[in-house]
Short mmCIF file of C-alpha atoms in Angstrom, two decimals:
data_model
loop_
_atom_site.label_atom_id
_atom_site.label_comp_id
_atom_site.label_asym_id
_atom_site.label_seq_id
_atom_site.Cartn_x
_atom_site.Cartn_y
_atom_site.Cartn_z
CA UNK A 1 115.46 124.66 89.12
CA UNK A 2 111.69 124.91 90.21
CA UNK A 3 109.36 122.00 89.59
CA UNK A 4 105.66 123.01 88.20
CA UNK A 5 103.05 120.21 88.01
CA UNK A 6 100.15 120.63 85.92
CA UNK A 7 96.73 119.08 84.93
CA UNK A 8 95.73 119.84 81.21
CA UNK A 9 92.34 120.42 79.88
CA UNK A 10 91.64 116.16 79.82
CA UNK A 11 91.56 115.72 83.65
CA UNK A 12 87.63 114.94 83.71
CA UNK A 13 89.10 111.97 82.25
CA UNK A 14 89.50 110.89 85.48
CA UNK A 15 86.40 111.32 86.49
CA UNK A 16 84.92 110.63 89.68
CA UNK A 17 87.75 111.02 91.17
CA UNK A 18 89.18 114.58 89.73
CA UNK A 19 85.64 116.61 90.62
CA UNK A 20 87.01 116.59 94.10
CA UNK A 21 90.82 116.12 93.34
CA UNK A 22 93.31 117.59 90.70
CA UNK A 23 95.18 114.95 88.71
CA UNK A 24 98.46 115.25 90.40
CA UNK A 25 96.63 114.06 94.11
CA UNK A 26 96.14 110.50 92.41
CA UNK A 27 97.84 107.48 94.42
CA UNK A 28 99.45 105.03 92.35
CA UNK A 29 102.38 102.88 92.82
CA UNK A 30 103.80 103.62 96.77
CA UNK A 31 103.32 107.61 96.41
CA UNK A 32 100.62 109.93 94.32
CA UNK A 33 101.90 111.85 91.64
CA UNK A 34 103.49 114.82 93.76
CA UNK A 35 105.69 112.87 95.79
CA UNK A 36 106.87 110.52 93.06
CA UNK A 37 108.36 113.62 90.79
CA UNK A 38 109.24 115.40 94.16
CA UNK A 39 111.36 112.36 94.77
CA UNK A 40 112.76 111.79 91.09
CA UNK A 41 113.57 115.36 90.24
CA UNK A 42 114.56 116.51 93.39
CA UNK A 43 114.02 120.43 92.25
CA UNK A 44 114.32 123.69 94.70
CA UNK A 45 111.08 124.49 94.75
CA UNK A 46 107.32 123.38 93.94
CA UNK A 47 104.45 125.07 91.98
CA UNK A 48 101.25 123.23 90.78
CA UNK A 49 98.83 124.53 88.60
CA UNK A 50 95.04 123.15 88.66
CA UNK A 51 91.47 123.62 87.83
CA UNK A 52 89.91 126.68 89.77
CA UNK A 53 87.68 125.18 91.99
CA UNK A 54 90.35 123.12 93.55
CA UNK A 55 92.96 125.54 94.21
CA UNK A 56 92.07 126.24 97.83
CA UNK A 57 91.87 122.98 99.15
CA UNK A 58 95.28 121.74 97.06
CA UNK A 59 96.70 124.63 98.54
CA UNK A 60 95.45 123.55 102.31
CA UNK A 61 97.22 120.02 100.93
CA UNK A 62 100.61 120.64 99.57
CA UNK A 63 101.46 124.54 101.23
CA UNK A 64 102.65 125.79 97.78
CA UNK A 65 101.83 128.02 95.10
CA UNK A 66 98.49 126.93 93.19
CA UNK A 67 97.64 128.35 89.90
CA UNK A 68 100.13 131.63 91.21
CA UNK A 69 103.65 132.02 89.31
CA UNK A 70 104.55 135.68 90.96
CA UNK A 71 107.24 134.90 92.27
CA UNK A 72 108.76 132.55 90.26
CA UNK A 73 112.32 132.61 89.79
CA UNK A 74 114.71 131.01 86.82
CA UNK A 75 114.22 127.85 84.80
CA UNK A 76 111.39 125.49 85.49
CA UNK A 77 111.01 121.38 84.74
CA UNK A 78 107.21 121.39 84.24
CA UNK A 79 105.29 117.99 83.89
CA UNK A 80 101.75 116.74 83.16
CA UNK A 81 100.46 114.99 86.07
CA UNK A 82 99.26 112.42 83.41
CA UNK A 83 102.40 111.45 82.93
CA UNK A 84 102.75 107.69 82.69
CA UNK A 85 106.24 107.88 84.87
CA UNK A 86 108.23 105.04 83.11
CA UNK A 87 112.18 105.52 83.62
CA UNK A 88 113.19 106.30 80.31
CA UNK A 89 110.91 109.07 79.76
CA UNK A 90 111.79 110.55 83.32
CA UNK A 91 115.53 110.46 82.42
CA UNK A 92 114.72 111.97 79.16
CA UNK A 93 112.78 115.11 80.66
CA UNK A 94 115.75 115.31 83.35
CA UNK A 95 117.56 115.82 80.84
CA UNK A 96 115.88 118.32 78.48
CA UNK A 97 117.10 121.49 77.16
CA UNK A 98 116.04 124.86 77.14
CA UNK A 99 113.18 125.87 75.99
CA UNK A 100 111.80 122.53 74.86
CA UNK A 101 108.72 120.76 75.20
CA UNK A 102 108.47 116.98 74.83
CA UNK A 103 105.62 116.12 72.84
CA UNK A 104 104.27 112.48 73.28
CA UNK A 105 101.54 109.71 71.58
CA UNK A 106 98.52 111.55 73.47
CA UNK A 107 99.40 114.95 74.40
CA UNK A 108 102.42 117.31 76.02
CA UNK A 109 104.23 115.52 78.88
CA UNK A 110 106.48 118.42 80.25
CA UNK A 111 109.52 120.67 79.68
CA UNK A 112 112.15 122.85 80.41
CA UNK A 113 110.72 126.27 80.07
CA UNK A 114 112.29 129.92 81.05
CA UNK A 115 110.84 132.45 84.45
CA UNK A 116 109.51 134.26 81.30
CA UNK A 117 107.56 131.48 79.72
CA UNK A 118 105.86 129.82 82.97
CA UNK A 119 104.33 132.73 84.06
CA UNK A 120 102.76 133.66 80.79
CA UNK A 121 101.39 130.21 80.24
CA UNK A 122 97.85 129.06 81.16
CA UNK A 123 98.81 125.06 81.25
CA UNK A 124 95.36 124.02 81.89
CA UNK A 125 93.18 126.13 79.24
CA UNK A 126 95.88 125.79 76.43
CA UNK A 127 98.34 123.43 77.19
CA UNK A 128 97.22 120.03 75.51
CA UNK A 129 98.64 119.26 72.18
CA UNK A 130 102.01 120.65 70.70
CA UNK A 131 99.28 123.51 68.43
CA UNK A 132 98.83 124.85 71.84
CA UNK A 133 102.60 125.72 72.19
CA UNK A 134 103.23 129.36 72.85
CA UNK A 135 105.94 130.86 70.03
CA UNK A 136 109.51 130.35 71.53
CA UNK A 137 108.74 126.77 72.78
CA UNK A 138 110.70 123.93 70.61
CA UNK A 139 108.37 120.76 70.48
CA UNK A 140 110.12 117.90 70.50
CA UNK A 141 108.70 114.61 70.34
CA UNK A 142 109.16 111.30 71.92
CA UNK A 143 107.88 107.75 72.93
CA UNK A 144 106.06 108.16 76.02
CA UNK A 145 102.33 108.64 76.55
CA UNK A 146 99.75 109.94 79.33
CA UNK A 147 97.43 107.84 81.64
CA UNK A 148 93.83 109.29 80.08
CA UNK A 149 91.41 107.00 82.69
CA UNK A 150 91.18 105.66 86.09
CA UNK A 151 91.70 101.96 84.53
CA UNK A 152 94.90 103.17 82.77
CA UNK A 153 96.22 104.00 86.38
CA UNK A 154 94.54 100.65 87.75
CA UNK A 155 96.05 98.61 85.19
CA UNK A 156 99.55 100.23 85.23
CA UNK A 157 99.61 99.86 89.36
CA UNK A 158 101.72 96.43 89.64
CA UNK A 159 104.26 97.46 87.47
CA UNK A 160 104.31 101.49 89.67
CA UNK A 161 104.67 99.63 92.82
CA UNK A 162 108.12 98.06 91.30
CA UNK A 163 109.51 101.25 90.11
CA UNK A 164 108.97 103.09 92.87
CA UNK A 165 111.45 101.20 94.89
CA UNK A 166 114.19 102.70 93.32
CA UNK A 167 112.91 106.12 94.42
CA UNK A 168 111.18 105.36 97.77
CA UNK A 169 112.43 107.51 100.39
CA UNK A 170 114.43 104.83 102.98
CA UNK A 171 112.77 101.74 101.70
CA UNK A 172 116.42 99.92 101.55
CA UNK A 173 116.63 101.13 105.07
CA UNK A 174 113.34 99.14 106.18
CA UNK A 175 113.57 95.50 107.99
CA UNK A 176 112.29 92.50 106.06
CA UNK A 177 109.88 90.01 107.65
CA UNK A 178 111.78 87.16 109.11
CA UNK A 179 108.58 85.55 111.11
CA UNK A 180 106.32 85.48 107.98
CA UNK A 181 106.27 82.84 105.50
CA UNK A 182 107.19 84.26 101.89
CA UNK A 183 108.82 83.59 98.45
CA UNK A 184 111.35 85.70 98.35
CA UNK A 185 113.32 88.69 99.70
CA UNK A 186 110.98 91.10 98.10
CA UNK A 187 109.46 92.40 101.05
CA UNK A 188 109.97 95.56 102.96
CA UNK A 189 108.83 96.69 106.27
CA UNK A 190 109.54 99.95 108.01
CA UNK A 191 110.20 99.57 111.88
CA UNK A 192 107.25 101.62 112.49
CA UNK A 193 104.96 98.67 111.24
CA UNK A 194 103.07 96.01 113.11
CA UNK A 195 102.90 92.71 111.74
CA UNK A 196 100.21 89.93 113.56
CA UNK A 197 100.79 86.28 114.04
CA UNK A 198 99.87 84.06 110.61
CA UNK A 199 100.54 86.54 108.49
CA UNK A 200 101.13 85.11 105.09
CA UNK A 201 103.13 88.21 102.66
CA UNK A 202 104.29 85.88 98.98
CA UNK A 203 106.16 88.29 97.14
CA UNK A 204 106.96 85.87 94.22
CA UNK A 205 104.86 88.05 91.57
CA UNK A 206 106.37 91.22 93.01
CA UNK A 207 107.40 93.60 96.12
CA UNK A 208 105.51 93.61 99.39
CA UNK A 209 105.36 97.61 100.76
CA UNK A 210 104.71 97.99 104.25
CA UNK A 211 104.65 101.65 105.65
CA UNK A 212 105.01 103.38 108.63
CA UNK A 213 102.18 103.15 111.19
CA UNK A 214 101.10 100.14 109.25
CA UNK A 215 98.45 97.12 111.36
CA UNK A 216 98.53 93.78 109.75
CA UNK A 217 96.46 91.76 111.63
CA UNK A 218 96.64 87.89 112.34
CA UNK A 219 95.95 85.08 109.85
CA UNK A 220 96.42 88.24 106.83
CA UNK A 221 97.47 87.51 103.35
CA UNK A 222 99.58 89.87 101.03
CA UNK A 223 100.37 89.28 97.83
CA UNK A 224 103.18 91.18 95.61
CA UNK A 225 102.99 94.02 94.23
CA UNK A 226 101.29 95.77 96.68
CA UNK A 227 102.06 98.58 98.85
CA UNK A 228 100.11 99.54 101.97
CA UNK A 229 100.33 103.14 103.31
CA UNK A 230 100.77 104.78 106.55
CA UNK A 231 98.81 104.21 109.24
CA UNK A 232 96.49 101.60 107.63
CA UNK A 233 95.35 98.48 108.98
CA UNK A 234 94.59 95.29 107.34
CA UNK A 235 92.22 93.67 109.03
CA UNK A 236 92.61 89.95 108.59
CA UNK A 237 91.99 90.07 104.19
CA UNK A 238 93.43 88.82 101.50
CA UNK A 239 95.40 91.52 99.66
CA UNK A 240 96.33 90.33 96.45
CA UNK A 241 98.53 91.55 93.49
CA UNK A 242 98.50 95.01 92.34
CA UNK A 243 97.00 96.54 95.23
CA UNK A 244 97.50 100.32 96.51
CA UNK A 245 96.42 101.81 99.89
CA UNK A 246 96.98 104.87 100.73
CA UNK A 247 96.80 106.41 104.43
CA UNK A 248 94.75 105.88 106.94
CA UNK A 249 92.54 103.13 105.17
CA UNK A 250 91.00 99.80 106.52
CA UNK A 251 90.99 96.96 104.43
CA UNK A 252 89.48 93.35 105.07
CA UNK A 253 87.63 90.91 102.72
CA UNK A 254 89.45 90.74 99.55
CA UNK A 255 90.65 93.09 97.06
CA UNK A 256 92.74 92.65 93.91
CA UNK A 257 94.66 94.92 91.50
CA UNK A 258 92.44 97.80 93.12
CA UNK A 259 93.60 101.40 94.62
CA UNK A 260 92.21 103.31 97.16
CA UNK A 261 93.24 106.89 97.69
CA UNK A 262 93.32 107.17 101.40
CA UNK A 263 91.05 107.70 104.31
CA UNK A 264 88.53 104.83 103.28
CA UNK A 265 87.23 101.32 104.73
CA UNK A 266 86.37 98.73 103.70
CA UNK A 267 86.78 96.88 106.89
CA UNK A 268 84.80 93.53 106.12
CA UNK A 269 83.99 90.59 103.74
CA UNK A 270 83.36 91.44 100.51
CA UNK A 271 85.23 91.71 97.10
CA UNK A 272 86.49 94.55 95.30
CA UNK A 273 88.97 94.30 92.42
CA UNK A 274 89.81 96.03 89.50
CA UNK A 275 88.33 99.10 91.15
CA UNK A 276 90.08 103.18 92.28
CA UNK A 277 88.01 104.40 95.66
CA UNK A 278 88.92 107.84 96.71
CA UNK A 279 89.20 109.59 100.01
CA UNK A 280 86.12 108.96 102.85
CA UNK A 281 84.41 106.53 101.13
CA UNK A 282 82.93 103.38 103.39
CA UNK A 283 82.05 100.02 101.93
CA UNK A 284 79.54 98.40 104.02
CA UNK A 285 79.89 94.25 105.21
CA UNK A 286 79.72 92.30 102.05
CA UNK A 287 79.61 95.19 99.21
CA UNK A 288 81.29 93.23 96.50
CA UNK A 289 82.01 94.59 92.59
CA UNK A 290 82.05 92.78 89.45
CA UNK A 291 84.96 93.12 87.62
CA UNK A 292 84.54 90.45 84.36
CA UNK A 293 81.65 90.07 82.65
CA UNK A 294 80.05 86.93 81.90
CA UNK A 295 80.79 86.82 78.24
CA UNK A 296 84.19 88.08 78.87
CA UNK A 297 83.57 90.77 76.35
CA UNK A 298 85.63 94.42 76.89
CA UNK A 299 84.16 96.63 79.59
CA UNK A 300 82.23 100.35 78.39
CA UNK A 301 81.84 102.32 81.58
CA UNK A 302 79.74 105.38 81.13
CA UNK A 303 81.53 108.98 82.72
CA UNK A 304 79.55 112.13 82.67
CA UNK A 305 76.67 109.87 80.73
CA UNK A 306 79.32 109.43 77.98
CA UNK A 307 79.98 105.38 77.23
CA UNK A 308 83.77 105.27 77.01
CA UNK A 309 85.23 101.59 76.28
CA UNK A 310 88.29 100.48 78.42
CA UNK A 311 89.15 97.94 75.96
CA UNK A 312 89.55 95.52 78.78
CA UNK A 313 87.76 92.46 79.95
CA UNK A 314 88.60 93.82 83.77
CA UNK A 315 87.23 96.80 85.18
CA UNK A 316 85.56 96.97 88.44
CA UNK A 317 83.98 100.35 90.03
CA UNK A 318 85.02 103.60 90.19
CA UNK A 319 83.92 105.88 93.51
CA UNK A 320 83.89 109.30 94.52
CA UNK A 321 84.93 110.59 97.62
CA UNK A 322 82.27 110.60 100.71
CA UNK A 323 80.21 107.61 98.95
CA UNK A 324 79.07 105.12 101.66
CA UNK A 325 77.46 101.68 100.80
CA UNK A 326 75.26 99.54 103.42
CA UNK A 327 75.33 95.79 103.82
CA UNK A 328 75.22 93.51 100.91
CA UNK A 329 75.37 95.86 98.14
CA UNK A 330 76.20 94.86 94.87
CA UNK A 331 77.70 97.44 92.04
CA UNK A 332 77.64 96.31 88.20
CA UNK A 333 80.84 95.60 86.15
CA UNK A 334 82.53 99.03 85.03
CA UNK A 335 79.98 100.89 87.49
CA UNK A 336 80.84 104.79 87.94
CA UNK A 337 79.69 105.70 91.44
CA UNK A 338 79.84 109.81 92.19
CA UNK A 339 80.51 112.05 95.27
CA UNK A 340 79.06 111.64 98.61
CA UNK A 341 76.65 109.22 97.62
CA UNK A 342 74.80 106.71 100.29
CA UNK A 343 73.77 103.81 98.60
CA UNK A 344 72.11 100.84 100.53
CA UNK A 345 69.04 97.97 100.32
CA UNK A 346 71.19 94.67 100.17
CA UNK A 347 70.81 94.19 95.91
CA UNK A 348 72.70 94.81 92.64
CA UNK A 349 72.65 98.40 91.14
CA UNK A 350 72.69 97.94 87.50
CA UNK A 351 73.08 101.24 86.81
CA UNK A 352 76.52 101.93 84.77
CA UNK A 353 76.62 105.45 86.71
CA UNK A 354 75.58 107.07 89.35
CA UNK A 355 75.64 110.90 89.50
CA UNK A 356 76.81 113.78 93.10
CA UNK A 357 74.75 113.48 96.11
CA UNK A 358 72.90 110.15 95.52
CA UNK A 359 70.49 108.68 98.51
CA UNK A 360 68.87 104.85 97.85
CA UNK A 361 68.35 101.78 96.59
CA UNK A 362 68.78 99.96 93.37
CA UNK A 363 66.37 101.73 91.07
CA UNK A 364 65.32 104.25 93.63
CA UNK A 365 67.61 106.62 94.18
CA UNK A 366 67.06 110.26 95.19
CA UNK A 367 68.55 113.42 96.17
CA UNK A 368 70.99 113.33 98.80
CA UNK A 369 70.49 116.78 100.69
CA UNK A 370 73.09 118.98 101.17
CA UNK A 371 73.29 119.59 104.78
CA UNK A 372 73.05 115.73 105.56
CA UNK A 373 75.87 115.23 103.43
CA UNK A 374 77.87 118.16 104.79
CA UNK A 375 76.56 116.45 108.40
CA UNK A 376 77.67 113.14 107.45
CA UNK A 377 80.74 114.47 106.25
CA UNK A 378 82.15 116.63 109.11
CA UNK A 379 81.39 113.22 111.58
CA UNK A 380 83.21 111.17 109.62
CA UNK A 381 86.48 113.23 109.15
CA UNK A 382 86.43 114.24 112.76
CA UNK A 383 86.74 110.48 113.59
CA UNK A 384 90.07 110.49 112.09
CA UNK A 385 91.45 113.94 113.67
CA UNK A 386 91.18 116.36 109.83
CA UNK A 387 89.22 119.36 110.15
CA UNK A 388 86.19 119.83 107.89
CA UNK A 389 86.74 123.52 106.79
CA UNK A 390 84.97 126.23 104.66
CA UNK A 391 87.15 125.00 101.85
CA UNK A 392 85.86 121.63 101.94
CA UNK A 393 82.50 123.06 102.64
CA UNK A 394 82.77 125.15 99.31
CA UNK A 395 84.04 122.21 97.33
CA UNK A 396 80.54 120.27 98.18
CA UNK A 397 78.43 123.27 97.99
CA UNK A 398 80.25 123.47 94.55
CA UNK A 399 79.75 120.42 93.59
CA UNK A 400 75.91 120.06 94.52
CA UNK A 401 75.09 122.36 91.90
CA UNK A 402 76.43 120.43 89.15
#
């Protein structure tokens, strides 16, 4: 059976993130949405489907078909990268007839469709709400529900981390940490990981996540459930519950029930919680968010200039890829900061959002130009070995003019 991933018409929900990413490239837990279902379902082959600007670049990413069903053969388990992944739901869908689509609180969260069926679909144009179903489809509904926003995914995070283990490639495999103080037997190391004298890892509230390639460095503390990706290195912070990191990323100072997408550094003091950073973004010595605000009322945060409340007292910022911050800065509670963005000057931006291709301080920003970001850009991705190609090139040129 093939396995098609899709992103309906609500991914700008997910906004800053999904202008430069489709839904099913989000981190959360130990894997982003691809990997998790790759691992759960275990299908023959792959197919995602996504909005058309991005289908080059996710195609560069996963080497599957984007957005092209040709040669599609026999049935097909399709899910909404939305999906909120909890067990029961999973084993329901792997268990799904023919021809049926399961129907949820919020929207459609996959299927079992026929060769026939995937390939006349358009998932993301008409594939929301069971009205949208195509006649031969049976709806059929059930108790499970779609993340909608970046603090859905934040907030559901600790309890990802857990569930993964059960589907985390080799994880049983990995060796604990006999030289570091901890609570329990909750924490998991792979052999390929490189843990520094002092390191503290308390896994009381949850599972500690290590991955390959991994640098914790001495006098570190790690708090459970967290999971750190490969090839990152924690340099000397305090990692506390509900954390994420994806590859490649840098991480001192503190951070708390955050996740950052991959390929990002935040290599000094400084706090960040309740926050989702994507890919190449670079917090400067000191940049701290707030995440509660003084009269511990629920958080709005304000996405394409539209006030949207979280109805949470906790929500920190939300960042784009490419955004850079200097020394000292300070970002407002709920702030919404866009792509490749260089924000600097050592105060507090009260702003609740900032737009694309931002250059400033508080209160005086202006436009970042195009070919400094695209220089900017192709230095810092060459630091860490990925090519900057016309793809990526096209996706900023794309995004400029919006």
């Amino acid at each position: 059976m093939n396995l098609i991933i899709f992103e309906d018409n609500q991914a700008s929900g997910f906004y800053p993130i999904s202008v430069s990413h489709p839904v099913y490239d989000l981190l959360y837990g130990c894997l982003n949405v691809v990997d998790r279902l790759k691992c759960y379902f275990k299908c023959d082959d792959l197919y995602l489907s996504c909005r058309t600007h991005l289908i080059k670049i996710s195609h560069n990413r996963y080497q599957v078909p984007v957005n092209d069903f040709s040669d599609l053969k026999g049935e097909s388990l399709i899910i909404n990268a939305a999906l909120i992944p909890e067990p029961a739901i999973l084993e329901i869908l792997k268990a799904i007839g023919p021809e049926t689509v399961l129907v949820g609180n919020n929207g459609i969260l996959g299927g079992r469709i026929s060769e026939g069926l995937a390939k006349e679909i358009s998932f993301g144009e008409s594939f929301s709400d069971e009205a949208d179903l195509p006649s031969g489809l049976k709806p059929s509904k059930a108790d499970g529900s779609l993340f909608k926003h970046l603090w859905d995914i934040v907030n559901y995070n600790p309890k990802a981390i857990k569930n993964d283990l059960a589907i985390l490639p080799g994880v049983n495999d990995w060796k604990r940490s006999p030289q570091s103080m901890k609570h329990g037997d909750r924490v998991y190391i792979h052999p390929g990981a490189e843990i520094g004298n002092g390191v503290f890892i308390e896994d009381h509230g949850g599972p500690v996540i290590i991955d390959d390639g991994v640098k914790v460095e001495p006098r570190s503390l790690i708090q459970g459930p967290c999971y750190i990706g490969k090839n990152s290195v924690v340099m000397s912070g305090m990692i506390r519950e509900g954390c994420s990191l994806g590859p490649v990323c840098k991480v001192g100072g503190e951070l708390e029930e955050s996740i950052i997408l991959g390929y990002s550094n935040k290599c000094h003091e400084g706090f960040i919680g309740h926050s989702y950073l994507g890919e190449w973004v670079n917090l400067g010595a000191l940049t701290t968010n707030s995440d509660l605000k003084n009269n511990y009322g629920e958080i709005k945060v304000s996405m394409n200039w539209q006030m949207t409340n979280t109805n949470s007292i906790k929500a920190g910022c939300f960042i784009g890829d490419h955004t850079k911050t200097g020394i000292g800065t300070l970002l407002n509670t709920g702030i919404v900061i866009g792509f490749s963005n260089n924000l600097y000057g050592g105060g507090l931006f009260m702003e609740r959002e900032i737009g694309h291709f931002r250059w400033g301080t508080p209160g005086n920003l202006v436009r970042f130009r195009l070919d400094k970001a695209l220089e900017v850009a192709q230095a810092v991705m060459s630091r860490r070995g990925v090519a900057f190609d016309e793809d990526q090139r096209a996706l900023f040129e794309w995004l400029s003019r919006i």
